[in-house]
PDB file of C-alpha atoms and ligand atoms in Angstrom:
ATOM      1  CA  MET A1220      96.020  86.632  -6.539  1.00  0.00           C
ATOM      2  CA  ASN A1221      96.254  88.319  -9.958  1.00  0.00           C
ATOM      3  CA  LEU A1222      97.140  91.654  -8.376  1.00  0.00           C
ATOM      4  CA  ILE A1223      99.086  92.330  -5.183  1.00  0.00           C
ATOM      5  CA  LEU A1224      96.896  94.837  -3.370  1.00  0.00           C
ATOM      6  CA  LEU A1225      99.030  97.371  -1.505  1.00  0.00           C
ATOM      7  CA  PHE A1226      98.092  99.664   1.359  1.00  0.00           C
ATOM      8  CA  GLU A1227      99.738 102.930   2.356  1.00  0.00           C
ATOM      9  CA  GLU A1228     101.343 101.276   5.382  1.00  0.00           C
ATOM     10  CA  ASP A1229     103.214  98.832   3.077  1.00  0.00           C
ATOM     11  CA  PHE A1230     105.275 101.653   1.541  1.00  0.00           C
ATOM     12  CA  THR A1231     108.732 102.473   2.840  1.00  0.00           C
ATOM     13  CA  ASP A1232     109.709 105.219   0.389  1.00  0.00           C
ATOM     14  CA  GLY A1233     106.936 107.493  -0.853  1.00  0.00           C
ATOM     15  CA  LEU A1234     104.981 105.362  -3.308  1.00  0.00           C
ATOM     16  CA  ARG A1235     108.134 103.695  -4.722  1.00  0.00           C
ATOM     17  CA  LYS A1236     109.048 100.741  -2.482  1.00  0.00           C
ATOM     18  CA  VAL A1237     107.082  98.265  -0.382  1.00  0.00           C
ATOM     19  CA  ARG A1238     107.908  95.648   2.251  1.00  0.00           C
ATOM     20  CA  LEU A1239     105.426  92.778   2.581  1.00  0.00           C
ATOM     21  CA  SER A1240     105.080  89.843   4.953  1.00  0.00           C
ATOM     22  CA  GLY A1241     102.303  87.434   5.998  1.00  0.00           C
ATOM     23  CA  ARG A1242      99.634  86.224   3.553  1.00  0.00           C
ATOM     24  CA  ARG A1243     100.843  88.162   0.520  1.00  0.00           C
ATOM     25  CA  LEU A1244     104.461  87.065   1.029  1.00  0.00           C
ATOM     26  CA  ARG A1245     103.397  83.416   1.362  1.00  0.00           C
ATOM     27  CA  HIS A1246     101.215  83.644  -1.734  1.00  0.00           C
ATOM     28  CA  ILE A1247     103.935  85.299  -3.809  1.00  0.00           C
ATOM     29  CA  ARG A1248     106.492  82.673  -2.718  1.00  0.00           C
ATOM     30  CA  GLU A1249     104.292  79.597  -2.910  1.00  0.00           C
ATOM     31  CA  VAL A1250     101.862  80.331  -5.764  1.00  0.00           C
ATOM     32  CA  HIS A1251     103.727  82.806  -7.972  1.00  0.00           C
ATOM     33  CA  CYS A1252     107.057  81.106  -7.095  1.00  0.00           C
ATOM     34  CA  ALA A1253     108.553  84.583  -7.544  1.00  0.00           C
ATOM     35  CA  LYS A1254     112.310  85.270  -7.539  1.00  0.00           C
ATOM     36  CA  VAL A1255     114.326  88.472  -7.266  1.00  0.00           C
ATOM     37  CA  GLY A1256     113.986  90.314 -10.574  1.00  0.00           C
ATOM     38  CA  ASP A1257     110.429  89.076 -11.317  1.00  0.00           C
ATOM     39  CA  THR A1258     107.690  91.605 -12.024  1.00  0.00           C
ATOM     40  CA  LEU A1259     104.210  91.221 -10.524  1.00  0.00           C
ATOM     41  CA  CYS A1260     100.981  93.131 -11.080  1.00  0.00           C
ATOM     42  CA  ALA A1261     100.330  95.461  -8.129  1.00  0.00           C
ATOM     43  CA  GLY A1262      97.875  98.194  -7.201  1.00  0.00           C
ATOM     44  CA  LEU A1263      97.306 100.696  -4.427  1.00  0.00           C
ATOM     45  CA  GLU A1264      94.039 100.358  -2.511  1.00  0.00           C
ATOM     46  CA  GLY A1265      91.727 103.050  -3.853  1.00  0.00           C
ATOM     47  CA  GLY A1266      94.316 104.103  -6.449  1.00  0.00           C
ATOM     48  CA  PRO A1267      96.225 103.173  -9.604  1.00  0.00           C
ATOM     49  CA  ILE A1268      97.588  99.821 -10.736  1.00  0.00           C
ATOM     50  CA  GLY A1269     100.933  98.949 -12.289  1.00  0.00           C
ATOM     51  CA  SER A1270     103.842  96.683 -11.441  1.00  0.00           C
ATOM     52  CA  GLY A1271     106.110  95.625  -8.614  1.00  0.00           C
ATOM     53  CA  LYS A1272     109.646  94.386  -9.295  1.00  0.00           C
ATOM     54  CA  VAL A1273     110.952  91.998  -6.634  1.00  0.00           C
ATOM     55  CA  THR A1274     114.231  93.339  -5.196  1.00  0.00           C
ATOM     56  CA  PHE A1275     114.531  91.154  -2.082  1.00  0.00           C
ATOM     57  CA  LEU A1276     112.833  87.957  -0.946  1.00  0.00           C
ATOM     58  CA  ASP A1277     113.322  85.547   1.950  1.00  0.00           C
ATOM     59  CA  GLU A1278     111.026  83.607   4.296  1.00  0.00           C
ATOM     60  CA  GLU A1279     110.216  86.676   6.370  1.00  0.00           C
ATOM     61  CA  VAL A1280     109.929  89.569   3.945  1.00  0.00           C
ATOM     62  CA  LEU A1281     109.522  90.641   0.338  1.00  0.00           C
ATOM     63  CA  GLU A1282     110.612  93.993  -1.053  1.00  0.00           C
ATOM     64  CA  MET A1283     109.500  95.435  -4.369  1.00  0.00           C
ATOM     65  CA  ASP A1284     110.058  98.582  -6.406  1.00  0.00           C
ATOM     66  CA  ILE A1285     106.658  99.876  -7.392  1.00  0.00           C
ATOM     67  CA  ALA A1286     105.504 101.765 -10.515  1.00  0.00           C
ATOM     68  CA  LEU A1287     101.791 102.592 -10.624  1.00  0.00           C
ATOM     69  CA  SER A1288     100.335 104.424 -13.596  1.00  0.00           C
ATOM     70  CA  ARG A1289      97.092 102.860 -14.854  1.00  0.00           C
ATOM     71  CA  ARG A1290      93.547 103.305 -13.665  1.00  0.00           C
ATOM     72  CA  PRO A1291      91.789 100.276 -12.202  1.00  0.00           C
ATOM     73  CA  PRO A1292      88.968  98.748 -14.293  1.00  0.00           C
ATOM     74  CA  GLU A1293      85.677 100.609 -14.598  1.00  0.00           C
ATOM     75  CA  PRO A1294      83.159  99.847 -11.834  1.00  0.00           C
ATOM     76  CA  LEU A1295      79.978  98.008 -12.740  1.00  0.00           C
ATOM     77  CA  PRO A1296      77.010 100.447 -12.726  1.00  0.00           C
ATOM     78  CA  LEU A1297      74.969  98.263 -10.408  1.00  0.00           C
ATOM     79  CA  THR A1298      73.898  98.359  -6.772  1.00  0.00           C
ATOM     80  CA  LEU A1299      73.132  94.964  -5.286  1.00  0.00           C
ATOM     81  CA  VAL A1300      70.452  94.658  -2.594  1.00  0.00           C
ATOM     82  CA  LEU A1301      70.779  91.133  -1.282  1.00  0.00           C
ATOM     83  CA  ALA A1302      68.653  89.432   1.367  1.00  0.00           C
ATOM     84  CA  LEU A1303      71.266  88.204   3.835  1.00  0.00           C
ATOM     85  CA  PRO A1304      72.258  84.677   2.741  1.00  0.00           C
ATOM     86  CA  ARG A1305      73.720  81.948   4.983  1.00  0.00           C
ATOM     87  CA  PRO A1306      77.282  82.781   6.075  1.00  0.00           C
ATOM     88  CA  LYS A1307      79.066  80.300   3.785  1.00  0.00           C
ATOM     89  CA  VAL A1308      77.190  81.640   0.764  1.00  0.00           C
ATOM     90  CA  LEU A1309      77.687  85.236   1.839  1.00  0.00           C
ATOM     91  CA  ARG A1310      81.464  84.788   1.893  1.00  0.00           C
ATOM     92  CA  ARG A1311      81.476  83.474  -1.674  1.00  0.00           C
ATOM     93  CA  VAL A1312      79.007  86.087  -2.941  1.00  0.00           C
ATOM     94  CA  LEU A1313      81.025  88.987  -1.470  1.00  0.00           C
ATOM     95  CA  PHE A1314      84.102  87.642  -3.242  1.00  0.00           C
ATOM     96  CA  SER A1315      82.394  87.105  -6.600  1.00  0.00           C
ATOM     97  CA  VAL A1316      80.435  90.367  -6.787  1.00  0.00           C
ATOM     98  CA  THR A1317      83.563  92.316  -5.846  1.00  0.00           C
ATOM     99  CA  ALA A1318      85.421  90.544  -8.651  1.00  0.00           C
ATOM    100  CA  LEU A1319      82.565  91.503 -11.009  1.00  0.00           C
ATOM    101  CA  GLY A1320      83.073  95.186 -10.145  1.00  0.00           C
ATOM    102  CA  VAL A1321      80.013  95.901  -7.978  1.00  0.00           C
ATOM    103  CA  LYS A1322      80.793  98.913  -5.757  1.00  0.00           C
ATOM    104  CA  ARG A1323      77.766  99.014  -3.488  1.00  0.00           C
ATOM    105  CA  ILE A1324      76.248  96.008  -1.733  1.00  0.00           C
ATOM    106  CA  VAL A1325      73.324  96.277   0.681  1.00  0.00           C
ATOM    107  CA  LEU A1326      72.722  93.226   2.866  1.00  0.00           C
ATOM    108  CA  VAL A1327      69.136  93.479   3.976  1.00  0.00           C
ATOM    109  CA  ASN A1328      66.840  91.507   6.229  1.00  0.00           C
ATOM    110  CA  SER A1329      63.830  89.714   4.833  1.00  0.00           C
ATOM    111  CA  TYR A1330      61.075  87.581   6.399  1.00  0.00           C
ATOM    112  CA  ARG A1331      62.740  84.339   5.290  1.00  0.00           C
ATOM    113  CA  VAL A1332      66.267  85.248   6.442  1.00  0.00           C
ATOM    114  CA  GLU A1333      67.200  83.157   9.482  1.00  0.00           C
ATOM    115  CA  LYS A1334      67.785  85.460  12.459  1.00  0.00           C
ATOM    116  CA  SER A1335      70.978  83.635  13.399  1.00  0.00           C
ATOM    117  CA  PHE A1336      72.609  84.752  10.116  1.00  0.00           C
ATOM    118  CA  TRP A1337      72.854  88.281  11.559  1.00  0.00           C
ATOM    119  CA  GLU A1338      75.018  86.937  14.412  1.00  0.00           C
ATOM    120  CA  SER A1339      77.560  85.349  12.104  1.00  0.00           C
ATOM    121  CA  PRO A1340      81.230  86.374  12.435  1.00  0.00           C
ATOM    122  CA  VAL A1341      81.283  86.606   8.621  1.00  0.00           C
ATOM    123  CA  LEU A1342      79.495  89.947   9.091  1.00  0.00           C
ATOM    124  CA  HIS A1343      82.291  91.427  11.210  1.00  0.00           C
ATOM    125  CA  ARG A1344      83.861  94.333   9.373  1.00  0.00           C
ATOM    126  CA  ASP A1345      87.278  92.680   9.151  1.00  0.00           C
ATOM    127  CA  ASN A1346      85.847  89.473   7.742  1.00  0.00           C
ATOM    128  CA  ILE A1347      83.790  91.320   5.145  1.00  0.00           C
ATOM    129  CA  ARG A1348      86.873  93.317   4.202  1.00  0.00           C
ATOM    130  CA  LYS A1349      88.890  90.103   3.792  1.00  0.00           C
ATOM    131  CA  GLN A1350      86.457  88.805   1.143  1.00  0.00           C
ATOM    132  CA  LEU A1351      86.360  92.150  -0.653  1.00  0.00           C
ATOM    133  CA  ILE A1352      90.165  92.239  -0.811  1.00  0.00           C
ATOM    134  CA  LEU A1353      90.261  88.702  -2.240  1.00  0.00           C
ATOM    135  CA  GLY A1354      87.745  89.802  -4.892  1.00  0.00           C
ATOM    136  CA  LEU A1355      89.841  92.847  -5.821  1.00  0.00           C
ATOM    137  CA  GLU A1356      93.018  90.756  -6.018  1.00  0.00           C
ATOM    138  CA  GLN A1357      91.227  88.280  -8.265  1.00  0.00           C
ATOM    139  CA  SER A1358      89.969  90.888 -10.743  1.00  0.00           C
ATOM    140  CA  ARG A1359      92.937  93.315 -10.679  1.00  0.00           C
ATOM    141  CA  ASP A1360      90.916  96.098  -9.147  1.00  0.00           C
ATOM    142  CA  THR A1361      91.752  98.446  -6.250  1.00  0.00           C
ATOM    143  CA  ILE A1362      88.464 100.107  -5.283  1.00  0.00           C
ATOM    144  CA  LEU A1363      86.781  98.469  -2.295  1.00  0.00           C
ATOM    145  CA  PRO A1364      82.986  98.216  -2.496  1.00  0.00           C
ATOM    146  CA  GLU A1365      80.839  99.836   0.157  1.00  0.00           C
ATOM    147  CA  VAL A1366      78.849  97.254   2.155  1.00  0.00           C
ATOM    148  CA  LEU A1367      75.757  98.390   4.067  1.00  0.00           C
ATOM    149  CA  LEU A1368      74.024  96.150   6.632  1.00  0.00           C
ATOM    150  CA  ARG A1369      70.306  96.807   7.065  1.00  0.00           C
ATOM    151  CA  GLU A1370      68.589  94.635   9.654  1.00  0.00           C
ATOM    152  CA  ARG A1371      65.127  96.114   9.140  1.00  0.00           C
ATOM    153  CA  PHE A1372      63.506  95.666   5.735  1.00  0.00           C
ATOM    154  CA  ARG A1373      60.687  98.165   5.896  1.00  0.00           C
ATOM    155  CA  PRO A1374      62.576 101.267   7.124  1.00  0.00           C
ATOM    156  CA  PHE A1375      65.298 100.493   4.611  1.00  0.00           C
ATOM    157  CA  VAL A1376      62.835 100.293   1.718  1.00  0.00           C
ATOM    158  CA  GLU A1377      60.812 103.312   2.808  1.00  0.00           C
ATOM    159  CA  ASP A1378      63.537 105.690   3.984  1.00  0.00           C
ATOM    160  CA  GLU A1379      66.775 104.801   2.231  1.00  0.00           C
ATOM    161  CA  LEU A1380      66.026 102.909  -0.930  1.00  0.00           C
ATOM    162  CA  PRO A1381      64.403 105.821  -2.842  1.00  0.00           C
ATOM    163  CA  GLU A1382      67.674 107.778  -2.687  1.00  0.00           C
ATOM    164  CA  LEU A1383      69.879 104.756  -3.496  1.00  0.00           C
ATOM    165  CA  ALA A1384      67.608 103.914  -6.431  1.00  0.00           C
ATOM    166  CA  ARG A1385      67.424 107.400  -7.926  1.00  0.00           C
ATOM    167  CA  GLU A1386      67.821 107.389 -11.732  1.00  0.00           C
ATOM    168  CA  THR A1387      68.356 103.637 -11.908  1.00  0.00           C
ATOM    169  CA  LEU A1388      66.554 100.743 -13.481  1.00  0.00           C
ATOM    170  CA  ARG A1389      64.969  99.026 -10.456  1.00  0.00           C
ATOM    171  CA  ILE A1390      64.450  95.313 -10.565  1.00  0.00           C
ATOM    172  CA  VAL A1391      63.726  92.607  -8.049  1.00  0.00           C
ATOM    173  CA  ALA A1392      64.507  89.071  -9.131  1.00  0.00           C
ATOM    174  CA  HIS A1393      61.546  86.831  -8.378  1.00  0.00           C
ATOM    175  CA  PRO A1394      61.170  83.375  -9.909  1.00  0.00           C
ATOM    176  CA  HIS A1395      57.379  83.673 -10.214  1.00  0.00           C
ATOM    177  CA  ALA A1396      57.278  87.079 -11.924  1.00  0.00           C
ATOM    178  CA  ALA A1397      55.553  87.369 -15.295  1.00  0.00           C
ATOM    179  CA  GLU A1398      58.074  89.882 -16.670  1.00  0.00           C
ATOM    180  CA  GLU A1399      61.334  88.617 -18.140  1.00  0.00           C
ATOM    181  CA  CYS A1400      64.611  89.905 -16.697  1.00  0.00           C
ATOM    182  CA  PRO A1401      65.981  92.678 -18.972  1.00  0.00           C
ATOM    183  CA  ARG A1402      69.251  92.241 -20.853  1.00  0.00           C
ATOM    184  CA  GLY A1403      72.022  94.825 -20.980  1.00  0.00           C
ATOM    185  CA  SER A1404      70.464  97.939 -19.459  1.00  0.00           C
ATOM    186  CA  ASP A1405      71.729 101.279 -20.777  1.00  0.00           C
ATOM    187  CA  ARG A1406      71.093 102.833 -17.330  1.00  0.00           C
ATOM    188  CA  PRO A1407      72.627 102.054 -13.936  1.00  0.00           C
ATOM    189  CA  VAL A1408      70.750  99.212 -12.281  1.00  0.00           C
ATOM    190  CA  ILE A1409      69.657  98.471  -8.741  1.00  0.00           C
ATOM    191  CA  LEU A1410      68.988  94.769  -8.361  1.00  0.00           C
ATOM    192  CA  ALA A1411      67.281  93.114  -5.391  1.00  0.00           C
ATOM    193  CA  ILE A1412      67.777  89.384  -4.830  1.00  0.00           C
ATOM    194  CA  GLY A1413      65.814  87.361  -2.311  1.00  0.00           C
ATOM    195  CA  PRO A1414      66.780  84.842   0.365  1.00  0.00           C
ATOM    196  CA  GLU A1415      66.838  81.061  -0.090  1.00  0.00           C
ATOM    197  CA  GLY A1416      63.089  80.879   0.526  1.00  0.00           C
ATOM    198  CA  GLY A1417      62.407  83.883  -1.760  1.00  0.00           C
ATOM    199  CA  PHE A1418      60.834  87.251  -0.925  1.00  0.00           C
ATOM    200  CA  ILE A1419      57.301  87.090   0.499  1.00  0.00           C
ATOM    201  CA  SER A1420      54.478  88.907  -1.319  1.00  0.00           C
ATOM    202  CA  TYR A1421      54.513  91.806   1.163  1.00  0.00           C
ATOM    203  CA  GLU A1422      58.201  92.444   0.378  1.00  0.00           C
ATOM    204  CA  ILE A1423      57.627  92.283  -3.380  1.00  0.00           C
ATOM    205  CA  GLU A1424      54.773  94.782  -2.925  1.00  0.00           C
ATOM    206  CA  LYS A1425      56.950  97.135  -0.826  1.00  0.00           C
ATOM    207  CA  LEU A1426      59.680  96.989  -3.450  1.00  0.00           C
ATOM    208  CA  ALA A1427      57.071  97.613  -6.169  1.00  0.00           C
ATOM    209  CA  SER A1428      55.937 100.731  -4.319  1.00  0.00           C
ATOM    210  CA  ALA A1429      59.582 101.913  -4.437  1.00  0.00           C
ATOM    211  CA  GLY A1430      59.470 101.505  -8.229  1.00  0.00           C
ATOM    212  CA  PHE A1431      60.913  97.992  -8.544  1.00  0.00           C
ATOM    213  CA  SER A1432      59.653  95.627 -11.248  1.00  0.00           C
ATOM    214  CA  ALA A1433      59.640  91.939 -10.402  1.00  0.00           C
ATOM    215  CA  VAL A1434      61.463  89.985 -13.098  1.00  0.00           C
ATOM    216  CA  SER A1435      62.142  86.325 -13.720  1.00  0.00           C
ATOM    217  CA  LEU A1436      64.879  84.285 -15.357  1.00  0.00           C
ATOM    218  CA  GLY A1437      62.410  81.564 -16.268  1.00  0.00           C
ATOM    219  CA  ASP A1438      61.304  78.311 -14.709  1.00  0.00           C
ATOM    220  CA  ARG A1439      64.631  77.257 -13.242  1.00  0.00           C
ATOM    221  CA  VAL A1440      64.886  78.402  -9.645  1.00  0.00           C
ATOM    222  CA  LEU A1441      68.575  79.017  -9.026  1.00  0.00           C
ATOM    223  CA  PRO A1442      70.466  78.964  -5.740  1.00  0.00           C
ATOM    224  CA  VAL A1443      71.397  82.442  -4.535  1.00  0.00           C
ATOM    225  CA  GLU A1444      75.074  82.136  -5.361  1.00  0.00           C
ATOM    226  CA  THR A1445      74.283  81.120  -8.955  1.00  0.00           C
ATOM    227  CA  ALA A1446      71.456  83.631  -9.354  1.00  0.00           C
ATOM    228  CA  VAL A1447      73.639  86.578  -8.272  1.00  0.00           C
ATOM    229  CA  PRO A1448      76.308  86.481 -11.030  1.00  0.00           C
ATOM    230  CA  PHE A1449      73.752  85.313 -13.624  1.00  0.00           C
ATOM    231  CA  LEU A1450      71.417  88.235 -12.911  1.00  0.00           C
ATOM    232  CA  ILE A1451      74.247  90.775 -12.764  1.00  0.00           C
ATOM    233  CA  SER A1452      75.748  89.729 -16.075  1.00  0.00           C
ATOM    234  CA  ARG A1453      72.318  89.547 -17.680  1.00  0.00           C
ATOM    235  CA  CYS A1454      71.102  93.011 -16.748  1.00  0.00           C
ATOM    236  CA  CYS A1455      74.381  95.014 -16.997  1.00  0.00           C
TER     237      CYS A1455
HETATM  238  N1  SAM B 245      61.689  79.089  -3.259  1.00  0.00           N
HETATM  239  C1  SAM B 245      62.089  80.428  -3.577  1.00  0.00           C
HETATM  240  C2  SAM B 245      61.078  81.089  -4.472  1.00  0.00           C
HETATM  241  O1  SAM B 245      60.371  80.350  -5.172  1.00  0.00           O
HETATM  242  O2  SAM B 245      60.985  82.335  -4.513  1.00  0.00           O
HETATM  243  C3  SAM B 245      63.434  80.357  -4.271  1.00  0.00           C
HETATM  244  C4  SAM B 245      64.313  81.477  -3.984  1.00  0.00           C
HETATM  245  S1  SAM B 245      65.852  81.450  -4.866  1.00  0.00           S
HETATM  246  C5  SAM B 245      66.668  80.086  -4.153  1.00  0.00           C
HETATM  247  C6  SAM B 245      66.680  82.822  -4.164  1.00  0.00           C
HETATM  248  C7  SAM B 245      66.591  84.104  -4.933  1.00  0.00           C
HETATM  249  O3  SAM B 245      67.323  83.995  -6.150  1.00  0.00           O
HETATM  250  C8  SAM B 245      65.197  84.493  -5.381  1.00  0.00           C
HETATM  251  O4  SAM B 245      64.489  85.164  -4.349  1.00  0.00           O
HETATM  252  C9  SAM B 245      65.486  85.393  -6.567  1.00  0.00           C
HETATM  253  O5  SAM B 245      65.816  86.700  -6.153  1.00  0.00           O
HETATM  254  C10 SAM B 245      66.685  84.724  -7.198  1.00  0.00           C
HETATM  255  N2  SAM B 245      66.295  83.754  -8.226  1.00  0.00           N
HETATM  256  C11 SAM B 245      66.594  82.436  -8.265  1.00  0.00           C
HETATM  257  N3  SAM B 245      66.093  81.880  -9.371  1.00  0.00           N
HETATM  258  C12 SAM B 245      65.451  82.851 -10.054  1.00  0.00           C
HETATM  259  C13 SAM B 245      64.704  82.907 -11.272  1.00  0.00           C
HETATM  260  N4  SAM B 245      64.513  81.845 -12.017  1.00  0.00           N
HETATM  261  N5  SAM B 245      64.197  84.094 -11.653  1.00  0.00           N
HETATM  262  C14 SAM B 245      64.373  85.198 -10.905  1.00  0.00           C
HETATM  263  N6  SAM B 245      65.056  85.203  -9.749  1.00  0.00           N
HETATM  264  C15 SAM B 245      65.591  84.056  -9.333  1.00  0.00           C
END
């Protein structure tokens, strides 16, 4: 936890003092080994970042004086459209793309997504939020990404994607594509990444009709959780 993410309900005196318990208290005691007088990096969800000075600490509660003045880091100009991966992978991908600064993530169905993945508790709002918060704490950010769940591929691509993709560079990562993945786009990017079995031809064609170019990283076929950060850092 490189930043203690604070929520309005943590504050006891305007935006000047907080009282924390639970996970953040345990982490600050056990990992930061903080003492009264120490200063930690803190930030308000959706707002500025700054510091928290520990004024009281015991096993039950931590109190800090808070001073927030800086803006959080710039968001990454990229929308991720990701075929729903298996729950364990999804958890890690939500964490890592949040840490990278992605602010919109669309989890979409695809022919080769196992139906049972849509039933996973990882998709419950609170569990998604937990991973996003861990990603923000990791990267010293405060702005939660928006996560959209789209269980039907075709209506999503036909009805919603054109608006989401407006004025962006549109790419779909596909190991067998002839075109090489671009490097360092000077425009915002919308990037589609397939499921473990890859997108089927019909899906690549639908995405192409929404203006997406299929691009490859070369002969190495990467697992989804490796492909995601590689592709994002390559094209942004
Ligand atoms: N057997 C699948 C195939 O050949 O399409 C492999 C899919 S791969 C495990 C999962 C997703 O990661 C792909 O659909 C693609 O979006 C992305 N990916 C992995 N390796 C890639 C590569 N070399 N080039 C482009 N995309 C890649």
